[in-house]
Short mmCIF file of C-alpha atoms in Angstrom, two decimals:
data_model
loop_
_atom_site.label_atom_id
_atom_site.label_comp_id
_atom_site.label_asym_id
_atom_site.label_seq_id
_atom_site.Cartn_x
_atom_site.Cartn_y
_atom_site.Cartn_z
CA UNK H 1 -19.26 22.08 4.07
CA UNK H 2 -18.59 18.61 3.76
CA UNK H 3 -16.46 16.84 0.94
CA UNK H 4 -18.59 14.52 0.63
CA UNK H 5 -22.02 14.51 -1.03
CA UNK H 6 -24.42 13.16 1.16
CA UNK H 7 -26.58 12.43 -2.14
CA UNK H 8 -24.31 10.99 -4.52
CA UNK H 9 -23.13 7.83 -5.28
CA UNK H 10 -26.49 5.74 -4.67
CA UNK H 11 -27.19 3.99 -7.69
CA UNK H 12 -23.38 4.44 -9.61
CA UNK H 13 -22.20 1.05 -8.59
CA UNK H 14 -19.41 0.48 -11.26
CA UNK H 15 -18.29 -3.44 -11.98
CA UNK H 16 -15.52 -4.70 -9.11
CA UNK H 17 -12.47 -2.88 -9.51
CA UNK H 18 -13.31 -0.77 -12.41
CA UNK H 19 -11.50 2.84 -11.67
CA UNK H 20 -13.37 6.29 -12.82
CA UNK H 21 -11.83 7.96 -15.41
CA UNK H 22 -14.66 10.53 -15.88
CA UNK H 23 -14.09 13.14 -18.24
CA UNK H 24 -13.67 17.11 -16.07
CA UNK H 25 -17.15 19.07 -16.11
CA UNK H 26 -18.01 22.27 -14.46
CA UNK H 27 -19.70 20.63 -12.36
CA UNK H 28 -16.97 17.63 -10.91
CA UNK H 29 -13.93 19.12 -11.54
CA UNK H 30 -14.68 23.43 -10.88
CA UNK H 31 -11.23 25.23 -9.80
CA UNK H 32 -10.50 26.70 -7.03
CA UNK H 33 -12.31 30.32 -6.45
CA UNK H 34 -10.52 33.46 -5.84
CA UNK H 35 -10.91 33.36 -2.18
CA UNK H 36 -9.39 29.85 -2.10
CA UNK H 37 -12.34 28.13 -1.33
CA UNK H 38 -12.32 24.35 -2.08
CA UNK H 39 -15.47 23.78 -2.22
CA UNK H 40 -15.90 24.24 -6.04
CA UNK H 41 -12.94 21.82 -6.39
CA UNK H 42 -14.15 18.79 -4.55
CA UNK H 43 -15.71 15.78 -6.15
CA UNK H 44 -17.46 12.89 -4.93
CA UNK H 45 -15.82 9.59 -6.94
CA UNK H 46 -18.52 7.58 -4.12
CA UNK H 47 -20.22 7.71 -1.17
CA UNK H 48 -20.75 4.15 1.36
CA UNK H 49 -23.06 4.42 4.37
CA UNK H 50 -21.66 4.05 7.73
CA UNK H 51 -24.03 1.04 8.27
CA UNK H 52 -23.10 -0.46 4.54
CA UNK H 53 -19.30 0.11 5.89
CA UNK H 54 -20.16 -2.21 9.01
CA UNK H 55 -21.72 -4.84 7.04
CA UNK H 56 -18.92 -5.09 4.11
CA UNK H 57 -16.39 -5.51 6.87
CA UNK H 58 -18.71 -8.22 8.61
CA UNK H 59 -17.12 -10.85 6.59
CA UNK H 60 -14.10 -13.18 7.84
CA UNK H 61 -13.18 -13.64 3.90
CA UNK H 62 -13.12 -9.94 3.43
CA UNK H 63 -11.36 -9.68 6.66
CA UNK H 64 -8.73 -12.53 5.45
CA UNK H 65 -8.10 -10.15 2.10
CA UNK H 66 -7.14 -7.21 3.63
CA UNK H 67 -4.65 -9.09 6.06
CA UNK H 68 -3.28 -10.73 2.88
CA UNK H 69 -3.33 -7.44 1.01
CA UNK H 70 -1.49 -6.10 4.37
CA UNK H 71 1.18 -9.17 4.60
CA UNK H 72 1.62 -9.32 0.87
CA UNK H 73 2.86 -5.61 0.76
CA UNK H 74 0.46 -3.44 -0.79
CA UNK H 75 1.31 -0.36 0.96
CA UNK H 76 4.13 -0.27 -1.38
CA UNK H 77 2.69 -1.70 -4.50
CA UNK H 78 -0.14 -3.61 -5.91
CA UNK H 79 -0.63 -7.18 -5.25
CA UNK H 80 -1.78 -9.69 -8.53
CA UNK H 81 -5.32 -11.41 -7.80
CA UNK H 82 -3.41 -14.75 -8.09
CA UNK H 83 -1.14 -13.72 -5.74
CA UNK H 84 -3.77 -12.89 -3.54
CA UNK H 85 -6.33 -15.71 -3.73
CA UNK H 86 -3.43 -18.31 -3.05
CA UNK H 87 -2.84 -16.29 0.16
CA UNK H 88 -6.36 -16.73 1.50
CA UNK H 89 -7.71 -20.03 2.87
CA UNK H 90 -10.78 -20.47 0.24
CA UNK H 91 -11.28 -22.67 -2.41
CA UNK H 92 -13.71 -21.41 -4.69
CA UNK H 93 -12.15 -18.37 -6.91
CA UNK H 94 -15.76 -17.36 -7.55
CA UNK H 95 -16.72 -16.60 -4.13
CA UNK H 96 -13.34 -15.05 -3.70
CA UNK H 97 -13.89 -12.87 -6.32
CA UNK H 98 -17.46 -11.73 -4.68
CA UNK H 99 -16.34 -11.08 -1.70
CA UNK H 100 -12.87 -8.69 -3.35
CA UNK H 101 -15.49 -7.68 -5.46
CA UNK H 102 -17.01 -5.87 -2.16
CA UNK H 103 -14.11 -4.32 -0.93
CA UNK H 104 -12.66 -2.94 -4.14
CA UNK H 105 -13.58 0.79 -4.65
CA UNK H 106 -13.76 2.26 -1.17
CA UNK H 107 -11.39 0.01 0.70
CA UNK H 108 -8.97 -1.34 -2.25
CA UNK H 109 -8.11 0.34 -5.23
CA UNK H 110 -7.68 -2.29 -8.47
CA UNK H 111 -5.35 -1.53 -11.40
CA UNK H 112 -3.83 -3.02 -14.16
CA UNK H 113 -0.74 -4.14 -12.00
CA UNK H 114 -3.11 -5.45 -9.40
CA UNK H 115 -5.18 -4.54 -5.98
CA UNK H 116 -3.88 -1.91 -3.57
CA UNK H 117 -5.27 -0.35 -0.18
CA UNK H 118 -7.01 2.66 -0.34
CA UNK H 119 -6.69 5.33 2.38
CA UNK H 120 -9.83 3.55 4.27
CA UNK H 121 -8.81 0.05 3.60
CA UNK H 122 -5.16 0.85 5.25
CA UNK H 123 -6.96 2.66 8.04
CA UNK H 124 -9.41 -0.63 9.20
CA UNK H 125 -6.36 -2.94 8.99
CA UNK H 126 -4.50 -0.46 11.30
CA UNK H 127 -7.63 -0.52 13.44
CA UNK H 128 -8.19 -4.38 12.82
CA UNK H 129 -4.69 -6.15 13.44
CA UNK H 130 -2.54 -3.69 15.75
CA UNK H 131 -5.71 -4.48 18.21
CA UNK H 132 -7.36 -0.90 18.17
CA UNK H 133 -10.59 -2.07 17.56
CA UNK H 134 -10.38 -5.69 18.81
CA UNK H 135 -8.17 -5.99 21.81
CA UNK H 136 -8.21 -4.78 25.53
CA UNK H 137 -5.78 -4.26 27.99
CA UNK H 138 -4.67 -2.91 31.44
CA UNK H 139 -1.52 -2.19 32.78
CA UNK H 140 -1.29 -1.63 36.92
CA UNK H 141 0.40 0.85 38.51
CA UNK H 142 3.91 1.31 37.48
CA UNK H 143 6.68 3.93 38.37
CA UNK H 144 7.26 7.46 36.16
CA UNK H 145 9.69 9.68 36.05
CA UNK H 146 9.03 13.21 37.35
CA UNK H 147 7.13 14.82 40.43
CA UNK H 148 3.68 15.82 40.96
CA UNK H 149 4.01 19.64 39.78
CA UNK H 150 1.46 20.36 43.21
CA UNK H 151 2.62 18.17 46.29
CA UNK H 152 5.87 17.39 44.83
CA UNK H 153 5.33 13.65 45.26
CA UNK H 154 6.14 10.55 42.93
CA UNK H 155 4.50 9.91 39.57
CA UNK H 156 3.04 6.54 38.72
CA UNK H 157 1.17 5.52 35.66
CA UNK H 158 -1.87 3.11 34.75
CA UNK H 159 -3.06 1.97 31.84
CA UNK H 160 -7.00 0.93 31.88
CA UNK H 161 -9.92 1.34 29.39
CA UNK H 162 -7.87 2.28 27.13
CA UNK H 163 -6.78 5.38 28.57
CA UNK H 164 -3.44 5.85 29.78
CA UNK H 165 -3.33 8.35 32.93
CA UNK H 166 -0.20 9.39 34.90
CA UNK H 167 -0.77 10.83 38.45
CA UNK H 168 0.51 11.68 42.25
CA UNK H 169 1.39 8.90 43.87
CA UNK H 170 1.13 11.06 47.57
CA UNK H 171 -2.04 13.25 46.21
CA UNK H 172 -3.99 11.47 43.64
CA UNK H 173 -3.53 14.49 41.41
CA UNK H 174 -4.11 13.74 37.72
CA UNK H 175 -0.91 15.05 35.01
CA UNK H 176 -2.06 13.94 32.20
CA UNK H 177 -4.88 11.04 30.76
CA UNK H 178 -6.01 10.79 27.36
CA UNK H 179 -6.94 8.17 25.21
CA UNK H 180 -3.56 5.96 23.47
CA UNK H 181 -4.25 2.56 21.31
CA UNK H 182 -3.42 -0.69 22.66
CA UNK H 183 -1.05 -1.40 20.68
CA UNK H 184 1.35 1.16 21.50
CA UNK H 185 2.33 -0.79 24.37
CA UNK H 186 3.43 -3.79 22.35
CA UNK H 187 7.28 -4.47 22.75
CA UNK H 188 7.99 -1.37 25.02
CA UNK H 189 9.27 -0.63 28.38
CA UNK H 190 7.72 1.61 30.73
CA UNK H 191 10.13 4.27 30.04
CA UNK H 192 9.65 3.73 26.20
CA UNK H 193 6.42 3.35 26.53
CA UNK H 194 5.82 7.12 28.34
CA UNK H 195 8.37 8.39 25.71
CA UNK H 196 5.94 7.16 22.83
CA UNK H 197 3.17 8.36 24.81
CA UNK H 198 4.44 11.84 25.33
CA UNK H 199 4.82 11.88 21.56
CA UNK H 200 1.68 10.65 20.44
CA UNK H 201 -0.30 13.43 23.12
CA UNK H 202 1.79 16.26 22.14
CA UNK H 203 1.62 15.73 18.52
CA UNK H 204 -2.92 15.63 18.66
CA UNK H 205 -2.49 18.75 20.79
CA UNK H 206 0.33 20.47 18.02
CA UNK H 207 -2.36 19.40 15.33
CA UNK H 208 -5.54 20.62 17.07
CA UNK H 209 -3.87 23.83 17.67
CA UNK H 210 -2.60 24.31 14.40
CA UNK H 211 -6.15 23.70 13.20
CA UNK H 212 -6.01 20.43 12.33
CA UNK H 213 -8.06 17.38 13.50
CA UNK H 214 -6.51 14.81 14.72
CA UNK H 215 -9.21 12.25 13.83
CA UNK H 216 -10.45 13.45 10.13
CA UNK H 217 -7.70 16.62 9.65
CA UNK H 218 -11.25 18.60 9.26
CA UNK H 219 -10.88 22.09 10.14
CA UNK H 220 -10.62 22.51 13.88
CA UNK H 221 -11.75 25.97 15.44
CA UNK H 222 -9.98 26.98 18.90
CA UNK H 223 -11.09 29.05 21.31
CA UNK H 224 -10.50 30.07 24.76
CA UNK H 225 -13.23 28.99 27.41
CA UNK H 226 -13.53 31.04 30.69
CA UNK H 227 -13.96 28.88 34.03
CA UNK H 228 -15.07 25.62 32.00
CA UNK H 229 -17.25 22.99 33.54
CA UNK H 230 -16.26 20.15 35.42
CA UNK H 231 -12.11 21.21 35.04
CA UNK H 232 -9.59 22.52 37.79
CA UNK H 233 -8.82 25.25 35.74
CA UNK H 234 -9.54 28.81 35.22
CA UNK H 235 -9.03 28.54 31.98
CA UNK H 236 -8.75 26.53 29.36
CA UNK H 237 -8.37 25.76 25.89
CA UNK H 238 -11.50 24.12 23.87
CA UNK H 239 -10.68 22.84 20.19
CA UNK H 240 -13.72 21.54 18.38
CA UNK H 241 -13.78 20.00 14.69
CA UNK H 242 -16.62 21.29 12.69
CA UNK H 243 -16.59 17.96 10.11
CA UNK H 244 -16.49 15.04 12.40
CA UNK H 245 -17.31 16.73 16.11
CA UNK H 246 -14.22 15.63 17.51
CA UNK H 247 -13.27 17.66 20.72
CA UNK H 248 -10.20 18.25 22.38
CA UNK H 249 -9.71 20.21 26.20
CA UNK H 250 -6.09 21.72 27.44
CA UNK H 251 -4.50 24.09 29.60
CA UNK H 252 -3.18 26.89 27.55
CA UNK H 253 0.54 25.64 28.28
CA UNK H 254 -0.13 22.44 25.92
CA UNK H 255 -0.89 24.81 23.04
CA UNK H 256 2.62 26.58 23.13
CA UNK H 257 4.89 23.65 22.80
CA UNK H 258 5.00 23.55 19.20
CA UNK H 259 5.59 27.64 19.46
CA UNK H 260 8.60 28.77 17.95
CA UNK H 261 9.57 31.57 21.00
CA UNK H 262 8.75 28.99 23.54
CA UNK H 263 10.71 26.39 22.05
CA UNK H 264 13.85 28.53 21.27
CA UNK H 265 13.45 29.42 25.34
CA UNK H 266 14.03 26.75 26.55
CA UNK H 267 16.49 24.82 24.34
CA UNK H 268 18.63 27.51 24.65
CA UNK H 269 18.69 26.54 28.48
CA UNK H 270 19.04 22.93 27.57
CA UNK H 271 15.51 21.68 27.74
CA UNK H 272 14.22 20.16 24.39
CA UNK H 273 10.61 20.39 24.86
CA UNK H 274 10.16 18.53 21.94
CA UNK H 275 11.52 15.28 23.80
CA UNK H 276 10.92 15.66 27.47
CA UNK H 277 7.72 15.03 28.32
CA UNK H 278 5.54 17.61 29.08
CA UNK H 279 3.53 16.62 31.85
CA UNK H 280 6.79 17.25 33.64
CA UNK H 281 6.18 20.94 33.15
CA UNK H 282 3.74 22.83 35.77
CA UNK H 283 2.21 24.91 33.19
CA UNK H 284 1.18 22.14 30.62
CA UNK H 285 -1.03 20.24 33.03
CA UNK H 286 -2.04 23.02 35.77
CA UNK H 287 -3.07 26.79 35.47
CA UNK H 288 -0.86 27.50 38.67
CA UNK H 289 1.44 29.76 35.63
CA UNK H 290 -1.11 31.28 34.08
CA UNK H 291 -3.16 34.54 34.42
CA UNK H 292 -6.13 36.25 33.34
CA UNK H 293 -5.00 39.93 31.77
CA UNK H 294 -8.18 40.50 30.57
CA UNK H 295 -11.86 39.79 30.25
CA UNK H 296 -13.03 41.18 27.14
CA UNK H 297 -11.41 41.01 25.07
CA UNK H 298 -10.12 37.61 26.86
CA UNK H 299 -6.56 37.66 26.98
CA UNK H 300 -4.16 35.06 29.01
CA UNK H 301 -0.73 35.26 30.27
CA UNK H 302 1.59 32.12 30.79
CA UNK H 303 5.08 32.70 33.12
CA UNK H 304 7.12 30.23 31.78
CA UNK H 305 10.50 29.41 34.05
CA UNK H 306 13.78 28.25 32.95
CA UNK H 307 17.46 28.39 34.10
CA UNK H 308 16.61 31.92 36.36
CA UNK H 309 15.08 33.11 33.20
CA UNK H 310 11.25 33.86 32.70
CA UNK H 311 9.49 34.30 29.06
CA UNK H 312 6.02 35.68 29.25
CA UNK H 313 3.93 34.79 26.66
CA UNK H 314 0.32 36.63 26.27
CA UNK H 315 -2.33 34.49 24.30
CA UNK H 316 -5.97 36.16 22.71
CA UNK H 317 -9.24 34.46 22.91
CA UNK H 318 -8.06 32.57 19.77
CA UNK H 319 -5.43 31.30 21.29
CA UNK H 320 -3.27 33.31 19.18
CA UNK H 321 0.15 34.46 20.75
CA UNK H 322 -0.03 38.19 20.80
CA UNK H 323 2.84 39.01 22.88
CA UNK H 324 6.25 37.73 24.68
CA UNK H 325 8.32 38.86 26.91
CA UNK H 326 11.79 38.11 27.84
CA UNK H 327 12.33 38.43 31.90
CA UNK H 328 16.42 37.56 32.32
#
């Protein structure tokens, strides 16, 4: 169930900036059950339309008081409403005050000491002015370290549609592409630029595995999908978030590089997985390491190699590691 009431909040329009200080009920403020369910717990302070979000961003004043809310530091405390209106190129306080008026309450929290950002209001500048939303860019091929884990040929990289992809150079086989914001390639090399990339795709896999979303942090449920559609594999790994629909498709390697056993393997043979990026590795972006053990219940097992040595690792249909196995 959703933390959010899709009924709430349609006619409780407080005055701009006012903060709720409503008094616990049963009904708001419930504890936690027994079972640890949430869902007593949550409360809905208000509720904005996607469409209404659209149109109260619309606005190049609105859009001027965030920036000036960003470059006037209120990520670390509030900013005055003087301070702010001399930042932004209007003249007429009322119509300033109107349009903060609009963004105060879902976007930017007001206090005594002044106007902050909110969680969402921090989140659209991020989008906004590091060129998520707004820019578009494309990078040609360019050299990457590492070999093609099935031909053995060079790696080269491309960054188009916002999608950055790294593939065989000799074979056209695809490593690795998934989806990385524009800005990440601001003041970086190639090289740092793959390192950063390797971080941010390792660390939505980690999440999505660990059950969290790495869109909404809803609750993500994982599962292991026998001979999916439209993939080279045999098998793969499906995460799907039940709040905001957000889905996420691996091989079964990706999911153990954040596992304890796996990670102990193979620094104790000098390879930090958490640094070297993974689409180096065979059996993060191929199935040529792993095999099915059994069909019902579904049950996978990855050969991982390292230094002579071989660890084993057998994974459920949950994608829960149910076994290793040390081969020296």
């Amino acid at each position: 169930m959703s933390q959010f009431d899709r009924t709430a909040g349609a006619d409780a329009e407080t005055e701009a900036g006012a903060e709720t200080d409503a008094e616990p009920t049963a009904e708001t403020d419930a504890g936690v059950d027994a079972d640890g369910d949430l869902t007593a717990a949550l409360r809905t302070e208000s509720q904005v339309l996607p469409a209404e979000v659209f149109a109260t961003l619309g606005n190049d004043t609105r859009v001027d008081i965030l920036r000036a809310l960003l470059e006037l530091g209120a990520d670390e405390e509030p900013v005055s409403f003087t301070d702010l209106f001399e930042r932004v190129d209007i003249d007429d306080s009322a119509n300033f005050n109107y349009h903060l008026r609009q963004l105060t309450g879902h976007f930017v929290k007001r206090s005594d000491d002044g106007y902050e950002f909110r969680y969402p209001g921090r989140k659209v500048v991020s989008a906004i002015f590091t060129g998520t939303l707004t820019e578009r860019a494309q990078i040609g091929f360019f050299p990457v370290e590492g070999s093609c884990y099935d031909c053995d040929g060079d790696l080269h990289g491309w960054y188009v549609d916002d999608t950055l992809t790294v593939g065989c150079a000799d074979c056209g086989t695809i490593q690795v592409s998934y989806p990385f914001p524009s800005g990440g390639l601001d003041d970086r090399t190639t090289d740092e630029l793959m390192q950063a990339f390797h971080h941010y795709v390792r660390h939505h896999y980690c999440l999505a595995a660990d059950g969290v979303c790495p869109e909404c942090t809803g609750a993500v449920e994982t599962t292991l999908v026998r001979d999916p559609d439209e993939e080279d594999l045999d098998v793969a790994v499906e995460h799907v978030c039940g709040r905001c629909n957000y889905r996420l498709r691996s091989t079964v390697g990706v999911t153990l590089l954040d596992h304890a056993e796996t990670l102990l393997f193979f620094s104790e043979r000098g390879v930090d997985l958490n640094t070297e990026p993974f689409w180096g590795f065979d059996w993060c972006v191929s199935d040529e390491r792993t095999a099915v053990v059994s069909e019902d219940p579904l049950r996978v097992r990855l050969s991982l190699s390292c230094g002579g040595d071989e660890l084993r690792v057998v994974v459920d249909e949950l994608v829960d590691v149910v076994e290793t196995t040390l081969a020296e």
